[in-house]
Amino acid sequence: MTGAGAVHAEGEEGGRGGVRTALSGLTTRGRSFLAAGVAAAICAYVLGQSDLLRVGLLLAVLPLVCAAVLYRTRYRVAGSRRLSPGRVPAGSEARVHLRMDNVSRLPTGLLMLQDRVPYVLGPRPRFVLDRMEAGGRREVSYRVRSDLRGRYPLGPLQLRLSDPFGMCELTRSFSTYDTLTVIPRVEPLPPVRLGGEAKGYGDGRQRSLALAGEDDVIPRGYRHGDDLRRVHWRSTARYGELMVRREEQPQRARCTVLLDTRAVAYEGAGPASAFEWAVSGAASVLVHMLERGFSVRLLTDTGASVPGGGSDGFAGINQESADAAGLMMDTLAVVDHSDETGLSRAYDVLRGGGEGLLVAFLGDLDEEQAAVLARMRQRSGGALAFLLDSGTWLREPADVPGPSDRGGEWLRMLREAGWTALAVPRGASLDELWRQADRERSGLAAASGGEGP
């Protein structure tokens, strides 16, 4: 488990406010004592009862003395927070570690520590810290959990001081906070062989010549350390010196995951909605392809591509790819419905071709968008589509054995265009659909007498 980085803050208990600040911290008990004391003093004055006056003064002075002592109490504490981990899948728990240090030379009294968390992460945690000696520390922790993906602020920390009689409470807040990122659920996928994909290195059909290093575009002169088996004898005889032949270097297989986020394409909301299934599916495929050595990218219907930097916009398997993978997961954590009505912007991004495998998670379609997807197929080495029919997701699985009439029509159009297209029923497992896509592609390849495109 890794921390998200400790957040340090420092507060001075006692504050800089005036008497009004101290009196505003009176609790219900303190206000009741003060009111009772004032009432007793007034009655004693009217009735001429000196004993009642002394009781009234005692009742009124006690909360005021407690507020004054608490207000003038000064000591300095430092607080820090650490998340383990800072990025957590939806439905999983993260632990928040809090640490308080007494950096003053005086011991503290009883402290009540409270951290502010959004409602979706659970109840607001509260802790009672006993007396801290000078230079001492206290550590506490609590767990948070959310079924909804997103980015949630944690903090700021609040310290509440109280007197032994419970007459007054003063609150001091730190100024810093952390952010917990709840990413979509990722489902492990089996290593199947889909049309248009390759294993990252070695057996991809797309190859390119190395532009630098040991292999040049044309035969070059022999260099110390070169393998003699690479000597190009014909060029050696021509140039009169040892020449080393060029070799082809495999190009990393690519995969583009297209996520349809159009608001008009989905109905319903919540963790069990079709849109959330599509987001989780896109995250699962991205992680799976990265683990298999693919260069991957995330594309939405708005034309936005993640990662956006680099010469080709894809993330590989080097150190930078780990950051790119985190960036894609962070993007999926906050992705929401778009106002787009079509997929033309995504098609414009794919116009260059050579995109490798294309995996699409699609909502409701119409004839125009189905035609756009048919043209997308021509720009990829292989295409796999998961079609989520909102009509079937709004009813129970037992009531909808298969896709609706319109959903079946779009499936046929995509398959005729060369897509491996599958309907996604409510509550379906991506693992099973992933295997089914492999079986269907294998069946089509066998029927055509070879491996499909």
Coordinates of N, CA, C and O in Angstrom, one line a residue, residues 83-220:
L83 N -3.0 8.7 2.9 CA -4.0 7.8 2.3 C -3.3 6.5 1.9 O -2.2 6.5 1.3
S84 N -3.9 5.4 2.2 CA -3.4 4.1 1.7 C -4.5 3.2 1.2 O -5.3 2.6 1.9
P85 N -4.6 3.1 -0.2 CA -3.9 3.9 -1.2 C -4.6 5.2 -1.5 O -5.8 5.4 -1.1
G86 N -4.0 6.0 -2.4 CA -4.6 7.3 -2.8 C -5.6 7.1 -3.9 O -6.4 8.0 -4.2
R87 N -5.5 5.9 -4.6 CA -6.4 5.6 -5.7 C -6.9 4.3 -5.5 O -6.2 3.3 -5.4
V88 N -8.3 4.1 -5.4 CA -8.9 2.9 -4.9 C -10.1 2.6 -5.9 O -10.8 3.5 -6.3
P89 N -10.3 1.3 -6.2 CA -11.5 1.0 -7.1 C -12.7 1.2 -6.3 O -12.8 1.1 -5.1
A90 N -13.8 1.4 -7.0 CA -15.1 1.6 -6.4 C -15.5 0.3 -5.7 O -15.3 -0.8 -6.2
G91 N -16.1 0.5 -4.5 CA -16.5 -0.6 -3.7 C -15.4 -1.2 -2.8 O -15.6 -2.0 -1.9
S92 N -14.2 -0.7 -2.9 CA -13.0 -1.1 -2.1 C -12.8 0.0 -1.0 O -13.2 1.1 -1.2
E93 N -12.1 -0.4 0.0 CA -11.8 0.5 1.1 C -10.4 1.1 1.0 O -9.5 0.4 0.5
A94 N -10.3 2.3 1.5 CA -9.0 2.9 1.7 C -8.9 3.3 3.2 O -9.9 3.6 3.8
R95 N -7.7 3.3 3.6 CA -7.5 3.7 5.0 C -6.8 5.0 5.1 O -5.8 5.3 4.4
V96 N -7.3 5.9 6.0 CA -6.7 7.2 6.2 C -6.0 7.2 7.5 O -6.6 6.9 8.6
H97 N -4.8 7.6 7.5 CA -3.9 7.6 8.7 C -3.8 9.1 9.1 O -3.3 9.9 8.3
L98 N -4.1 9.4 10.4 CA -3.9 10.7 10.9 C -2.9 10.7 12.0 O -2.8 9.8 12.8
R99 N -2.1 11.7 12.0 CA -1.0 11.8 13.0 C -1.0 13.3 13.6 O -1.0 14.2 12.8
M100 N -1.0 13.4 14.9 CA -1.0 14.6 15.6 C 0.3 14.7 16.4 O 0.6 13.8 17.2
D101 N 1.1 15.8 16.3 CA 2.3 16.0 17.0 C 2.2 17.3 17.8 O 1.7 18.3 17.3
N102 N 2.5 17.2 19.1 CA 2.6 18.3 20.0 C 4.0 19.0 19.9 O 5.0 18.4 20.3
V103 N 4.1 20.1 19.2 CA 5.4 20.7 18.9 C 5.7 21.9 19.9 O 6.6 22.6 19.7
S104 N 4.9 22.0 20.9 CA 5.1 23.0 21.9 C 5.8 22.4 23.1 O 6.0 21.2 23.2
R105 N 6.2 23.2 24.1 CA 6.9 22.8 25.3 C 5.9 22.4 26.4 O 6.3 22.1 27.5
L106 N 4.6 22.6 26.2 CA 3.6 22.4 27.2 C 2.8 21.2 26.8 O 2.5 20.9 25.6
P107 N 2.3 20.4 27.8 CA 1.4 19.3 27.5 C 0.1 19.8 27.1 O -0.3 20.9 27.5
T108 N -0.6 19.0 26.3 CA -2.0 19.4 25.9 C -3.0 18.7 26.9 O -2.7 17.8 27.6
G109 N -4.2 19.2 26.8 CA -5.3 18.6 27.5 C -6.0 17.6 26.6 O -5.4 17.1 25.7
L110 N -7.2 17.3 26.9 CA -8.0 16.4 26.2 C -8.4 17.0 24.8 O -8.9 18.1 24.8
L111 N -8.1 16.3 23.7 CA -8.4 16.8 22.4 C -9.4 15.9 21.7 O -9.3 14.7 21.8
M112 N -10.3 16.5 21.0 CA -11.3 15.7 20.1 C -10.9 16.1 18.7 O -11.0 17.2 18.3
L113 N -10.5 15.0 17.9 CA -10.1 15.2 16.5 C -11.2 14.8 15.6 O -11.8 13.7 15.8
Q114 N -11.5 15.6 14.6 CA -12.5 15.3 13.6 C -12.0 15.6 12.2 O -11.4 16.6 12.0
D115 N -12.3 14.7 11.3 CA -11.9 14.9 9.9 C -13.1 15.0 9.1 O -14.1 14.3 9.2
R116 N -13.1 15.9 8.1 CA -14.3 16.2 7.3 C -14.2 15.3 6.1 O -13.2 15.4 5.3
V117 N -15.2 14.5 5.8 CA -15.3 13.6 4.6 C -16.6 13.8 4.0 O -17.6 14.1 4.6
P118 N -16.7 13.6 2.6 CA -18.0 13.7 2.0 C -18.9 12.6 2.5 O -18.5 11.5 2.9
Y119 N -20.2 12.8 2.3 CA -21.2 11.9 2.8 C -21.1 10.6 2.2 O -21.3 9.5 2.8
V120 N -20.7 10.5 0.9 CA -20.7 9.2 0.2 C -19.6 8.3 0.7 O -19.6 7.1 0.4
L121 N -18.6 8.8 1.4 CA -17.5 8.0 1.9 C -17.8 7.5 3.3 O -17.0 6.7 3.8
G122 N -18.9 7.8 3.9 CA -19.2 7.3 5.2 C -19.4 8.4 6.2 O -19.3 9.6 5.9
P123 N -19.6 8.0 7.5 CA -19.8 9.0 8.5 C -18.5 9.7 8.8 O -17.4 9.3 8.6
R124 N -18.7 10.9 9.4 CA -17.6 11.7 9.7 C -16.8 11.1 10.9 O -17.4 10.9 12.0
P125 N -15.5 10.8 10.8 CA -14.8 10.2 11.9 C -14.4 11.2 13.0 O -14.1 12.3 12.7
R126 N -14.6 10.7 14.2 CA -14.2 11.5 15.4 C -13.4 10.6 16.3 O -13.7 9.5 16.5
F127 N -12.4 11.3 16.9 CA -11.5 10.6 17.9 C -11.3 11.5 19.1 O -11.2 12.7 19.0
V128 N -11.1 10.8 20.2 CA -10.7 11.5 21.5 C -9.3 11.2 21.8 O -8.9 10.0 21.9
L129 N -8.4 12.2 21.8 CA -7.0 12.0 22.1 C -6.7 12.4 23.5 O -7.1 13.6 23.9
D130 N -6.1 11.6 24.2 CA -5.8 11.9 25.6 C -4.6 12.9 25.7 O -4.1 13.3 24.7
R131 N -4.2 13.2 26.9 CA -3.2 14.2 27.1 C -1.9 13.9 26.4 O -1.4 12.7 26.5
M132 N -1.4 14.8 25.6 CA -0.1 14.6 24.9 C 1.0 15.4 25.6 O 0.9 16.6 25.8
E133 N 2.1 14.7 25.9 CA 3.2 15.4 26.5 C 3.9 16.2 25.5 O 3.7 16.1 24.3
A134 N 4.8 17.1 26.0 CA 5.6 17.9 25.1 C 6.4 17.1 24.1 O 7.1 16.2 24.6
G135 N 6.3 17.4 22.9 CA 7.0 16.6 21.8 C 6.3 15.2 21.6 O 6.9 14.4 20.8
G136 N 5.2 14.9 22.1 CA 4.6 13.6 21.9 C 3.7 13.6 20.6 O 3.6 14.6 20.0
R137 N 3.2 12.4 20.3 CA 2.5 12.2 19.1 C 1.4 11.2 19.4 O 1.5 10.4 20.2
R138 N 0.3 11.3 18.6 CA -0.8 10.3 18.6 C -1.1 10.0 17.2 O -1.2 10.9 16.3
E139 N -1.4 8.7 16.9 CA -1.8 8.3 15.6 C -3.1 7.5 15.6 O -3.3 6.6 16.5
V140 N -4.0 7.8 14.7 CA -5.3 7.1 14.6 C -5.5 6.9 13.1 O -4.9 7.5 12.3
S141 N -6.5 6.1 12.8 CA -6.8 5.8 11.4 C -8.3 5.4 11.3 O -8.9 5.0 12.3
Y142 N -8.8 5.6 10.1 CA -10.2 5.2 9.8 C -10.3 4.8 8.4 O -9.4 5.0 7.6
R143 N -11.4 4.1 8.0 CA -11.6 3.6 6.7 C -12.7 4.4 6.0 O -13.7 4.8 6.6
V144 N -12.5 4.5 4.7 CA -13.5 5.1 3.8 C -13.8 4.2 2.7 O -13.0 3.4 2.2
R145 N -15.0 4.3 2.2 CA -15.4 3.4 1.1 C -16.6 4.1 0.3 O -17.4 4.7 0.9
S146 N -16.5 3.9 -1.0 CA -17.5 4.5 -1.9 C -17.8 3.6 -3.1 O -16.9 3.0 -3.7
D147 N -19.1 3.4 -3.4 CA -19.5 2.6 -4.5 C -19.6 3.5 -5.8 O -19.8 3.0 -6.9
L148 N -19.4 4.8 -5.6 CA -19.5 5.7 -6.7 C -18.0 6.3 -7.0 O -17.3 6.7 -6.1
R149 N -17.6 6.2 -8.2 CA -16.3 6.7 -8.6 C -16.3 8.2 -8.6 O -17.4 8.8 -8.6
G150 N -15.1 8.8 -8.5 CA -15.0 10.2 -8.4 C -13.8 10.6 -7.6 O -13.0 9.8 -7.2
R151 N -13.7 11.9 -7.5 CA -12.6 12.5 -6.7 C -13.2 13.2 -5.5 O -14.0 14.1 -5.6
Y152 N -12.8 12.8 -4.3 CA -13.4 13.3 -3.1 C -12.4 13.9 -2.2 O -11.3 13.3 -1.9
P153 N -12.6 15.2 -1.7 CA -11.7 15.8 -0.8 C -11.9 15.3 0.6 O -13.0 15.0 1.1
L154 N -10.7 15.2 1.3 CA -10.7 14.8 2.7 C -10.1 15.9 3.5 O -8.9 16.3 3.2
G155 N -10.8 16.4 4.5 CA -10.3 17.5 5.3 C -11.1 18.8 5.1 O -12.0 18.8 4.3
P156 N -10.7 19.8 5.8 CA -9.5 19.8 6.7 C -9.8 19.2 8.0 O -10.9 19.1 8.4
L157 N -8.7 18.9 8.7 CA -8.8 18.4 10.1 C -9.3 19.5 11.0 O -9.0 20.7 10.8
Q158 N -10.0 19.0 12.0 CA -10.5 19.9 13.0 C -10.2 19.4 14.4 O -10.4 18.2 14.7
L159 N -9.7 20.3 15.3 CA -9.5 19.9 16.7 C -10.5 20.7 17.5 O -10.7 21.9 17.4
R160 N -11.0 19.9 18.5 CA -12.0 20.5 19.4 C -11.5 20.4 20.8 O -11.2 19.3 21.3
L161 N -11.3 21.6 21.4 CA -10.9 21.7 22.8 C -12.1 21.8 23.7 O -13.1 22.5 23.4
S162 N -12.1 21.1 24.9 CA -13.1 21.3 25.9 C -12.6 21.3 27.3 O -11.5 20.8 27.5
D163 N -13.3 21.9 28.1 CA -12.9 22.0 29.5 C -13.4 20.7 30.3 O -14.2 20.0 29.8
P164 N -12.8 20.5 31.5 CA -13.2 19.2 32.2 C -14.7 19.2 32.6 O -15.2 18.1 32.7
F165 N -15.4 20.3 32.7 CA -16.8 20.3 33.0 C -17.7 20.3 31.8 O -18.9 20.2 32.0
G166 N -17.2 20.4 30.6 CA -18.0 20.4 29.4 C -18.8 21.6 29.2 O -19.8 21.6 28.6
M167 N -18.3 22.8 29.8 CA -19.0 24.0 29.7 C -18.7 24.7 28.3 O -19.5 25.5 27.9
C168 N -17.5 24.5 27.8 CA -17.1 25.3 26.6 C -16.3 24.4 25.6 O -15.6 23.5 26.1
E169 N -16.5 24.6 24.4 CA -15.7 23.9 23.3 C -15.3 24.9 22.3 O -16.1 25.7 21.8
L170 N -14.0 24.8 21.9 CA -13.5 25.7 20.9 C -12.9 24.8 19.8 O -12.2 23.8 20.0
T171 N -13.2 25.1 18.5 CA -12.7 24.4 17.4 C -11.7 25.1 16.6 O -11.8 26.3 16.3
R172 N -10.6 24.4 16.2 CA -9.6 25.0 15.4 C -9.4 24.0 14.2 O -9.4 22.8 14.3
S173 N -9.4 24.7 13.0 CA -9.3 23.9 11.7 C -7.9 24.1 11.1 O -7.3 25.2 11.1
F174 N -7.4 23.0 10.5 CA -6.2 23.1 9.7 C -6.7 23.5 8.3 O -7.8 23.4 7.9
S175 N -5.7 24.0 7.5 CA -6.1 24.6 6.2 C -5.9 23.6 5.0 O -6.3 24.0 3.9
T176 N -5.3 22.5 5.2 CA -5.0 21.6 4.1 C -5.9 20.4 4.0 O -6.5 20.0 5.0
Y177 N -6.0 19.8 2.8 CA -6.8 18.6 2.7 C -6.1 17.7 1.6 O -5.3 18.1 0.9
D178 N -6.6 16.5 1.5 CA -6.2 15.5 0.5 C -7.3 15.2 -0.4 O -8.5 15.5 -0.1
T179 N -7.0 14.4 -1.4 CA -8.0 14.0 -2.4 C -7.9 12.5 -2.6 O -6.9 12.0 -2.9
L180 N -9.0 11.8 -2.4 CA -9.1 10.4 -2.6 C -9.8 10.2 -4.0 O -10.9 10.7 -4.3
T181 N -9.1 9.4 -4.9 CA -9.6 9.1 -6.2 C -10.2 7.7 -6.2 O -9.5 6.8 -5.9
V182 N -11.5 7.6 -6.5 CA -12.2 6.3 -6.6 C -12.4 6.0 -8.1 O -13.1 6.7 -8.8
I183 N -11.6 5.0 -8.5 CA -11.6 4.7 -10.0 C -12.6 3.6 -10.2 O -13.1 2.9 -9.3
P184 N -13.0 3.3 -11.5 CA -14.0 2.3 -11.8 C -13.4 0.9 -11.4 O -12.2 0.7 -11.3
R185 N -14.3 0.0 -11.1 CA -14.0 -1.4 -10.9 C -13.3 -2.0 -12.1 O -13.7 -1.8 -13.2
V186 N -12.2 -2.8 -11.9 CA -11.5 -3.4 -12.9 C -11.7 -4.9 -12.8 O -11.4 -5.5 -11.8
E187 N -12.2 -5.5 -13.8 CA -12.4 -7.0 -13.8 C -11.3 -7.7 -14.6 O -11.0 -7.3 -15.7
P188 N -10.6 -8.7 -14.0 CA -9.6 -9.4 -14.7 C -10.1 -10.1 -15.9 O -11.2 -10.7 -15.9
L189 N -9.4 -10.1 -17.0 CA -9.8 -10.7 -18.3 C -8.9 -11.8 -18.7 O -7.7 -11.7 -18.4
P190 N -9.4 -12.8 -19.3 CA -8.5 -13.9 -19.8 C -7.7 -13.5 -21.0 O -8.1 -12.6 -21.8
P191 N -6.5 -14.0 -21.2 CA -5.7 -13.7 -22.3 C -6.1 -14.4 -23.6 O -5.6 -15.5 -24.0
V192 N -7.1 -13.9 -24.3 CA -7.6 -14.5 -25.5 C -7.0 -13.8 -26.7 O -6.3 -12.8 -26.6
R193 N -7.2 -14.4 -27.8 CA -6.6 -13.9 -29.1 C -7.7 -13.3 -29.9 O -8.6 -14.0 -30.4
L194 N -7.7 -12.0 -30.1 CA -8.8 -11.3 -30.8 C -8.2 -10.8 -32.2 O -7.0 -10.6 -32.3
G195 N -9.1 -10.8 -33.2 CA -8.7 -10.4 -34.5 C -8.1 -9.0 -34.5 O -8.6 -8.1 -33.9
G196 N -6.9 -8.9 -35.2 CA -6.3 -7.6 -35.3 C -5.3 -7.3 -34.2 O -4.6 -6.3 -34.3
E197 N -5.1 -8.1 -33.2 CA -4.2 -7.8 -32.1 C -3.0 -8.7 -32.2 O -2.9 -9.7 -32.9
A198 N -2.0 -8.3 -31.5 CA -0.7 -9.1 -31.5 C -0.2 -9.0 -30.0 O -0.8 -8.3 -29.2
K199 N 0.8 -9.7 -29.7 CA 1.2 -9.8 -28.3 C 2.2 -8.7 -27.9 O 3.0 -8.9 -27.0
G200 N 2.1 -7.6 -28.6 CA 2.9 -6.5 -28.2 C 4.3 -6.5 -28.9 O 4.6 -5.5 -29.5
Y201 N 5.0 -7.6 -28.9 CA 6.3 -7.7 -29.6 C 6.3 -9.0 -30.3 O 5.8 -10.0 -29.8
G202 N 6.9 -9.1 -31.4 CA 7.3 -10.4 -32.0 C 6.4 -10.9 -33.0 O 6.9 -11.4 -34.1
D203 N 5.1 -10.9 -32.9 CA 4.2 -11.5 -33.9 C 3.2 -10.6 -34.4 O 2.2 -10.9 -34.9
G204 N 3.5 -9.3 -34.3 CA 2.6 -8.3 -34.9 C 2.8 -8.2 -36.3 O 3.9 -8.3 -36.8
R205 N 1.7 -8.0 -37.1 CA 1.9 -7.9 -38.5 C 2.4 -6.5 -38.9 O 2.9 -6.3 -40.0
Q206 N 2.2 -5.5 -38.1 CA 2.8 -4.2 -38.4 C 4.2 -4.1 -37.9 O 4.5 -4.3 -36.8
R207 N 5.1 -3.8 -38.8 CA 6.5 -3.7 -38.5 C 7.1 -2.4 -39.0 O 6.6 -1.9 -40.0
S208 N 8.1 -2.0 -38.4 CA 8.8 -0.7 -38.8 C 10.2 -0.9 -38.6 O 10.7 -1.7 -37.8
L209 N 11.0 -0.2 -39.4 CA 12.4 -0.3 -39.3 C 12.9 0.6 -38.2 O 12.4 1.7 -38.0
A210 N 13.9 0.2 -37.5 CA 14.5 1.0 -36.4 C 15.1 2.3 -37.0 O 15.8 2.2 -38.0
L211 N 14.9 3.4 -36.3 CA 15.4 4.6 -36.8 C 16.7 5.0 -36.3 O 17.4 5.9 -36.7
A212 N 17.2 4.3 -35.2 CA 18.4 4.6 -34.6 C 18.9 3.4 -33.8 O 18.1 2.4 -33.6
G213 N 20.2 3.4 -33.4 CA 20.7 2.3 -32.6 C 21.4 1.3 -33.5 O 22.1 1.7 -34.4
E214 N 21.3 0.0 -33.2 CA 22.0 -1.0 -33.9 C 21.5 -1.2 -35.3 O 22.3 -1.6 -36.2
D215 N 20.3 -1.0 -35.6 CA 19.7 -1.2 -36.9 C 19.4 0.1 -37.6 O 18.7 0.9 -37.1
D216 N 20.0 0.3 -38.8 CA 19.8 1.5 -39.6 C 18.9 1.1 -40.8 O 18.7 -0.1 -41.1
V217 N 18.5 2.1 -41.5 CA 17.6 1.9 -42.6 C 18.3 1.1 -43.8 O 17.7 0.3 -44.4
I218 N 19.6 1.4 -44.0 CA 20.4 0.7 -45.0 C 21.6 0.0 -44.4 O 21.9 0.2 -43.2
P219 N 22.2 -1.0 -45.1 CA 23.4 -1.7 -44.5 C 24.4 -0.7 -44.1 O 24.7 0.3 -44.8
R220 N 25.1 -0.9 -43.0 CA 26.1 0.0 -42.5 C 27.4 -0.7 -42.2 O 27.4 -2.0 -42.3

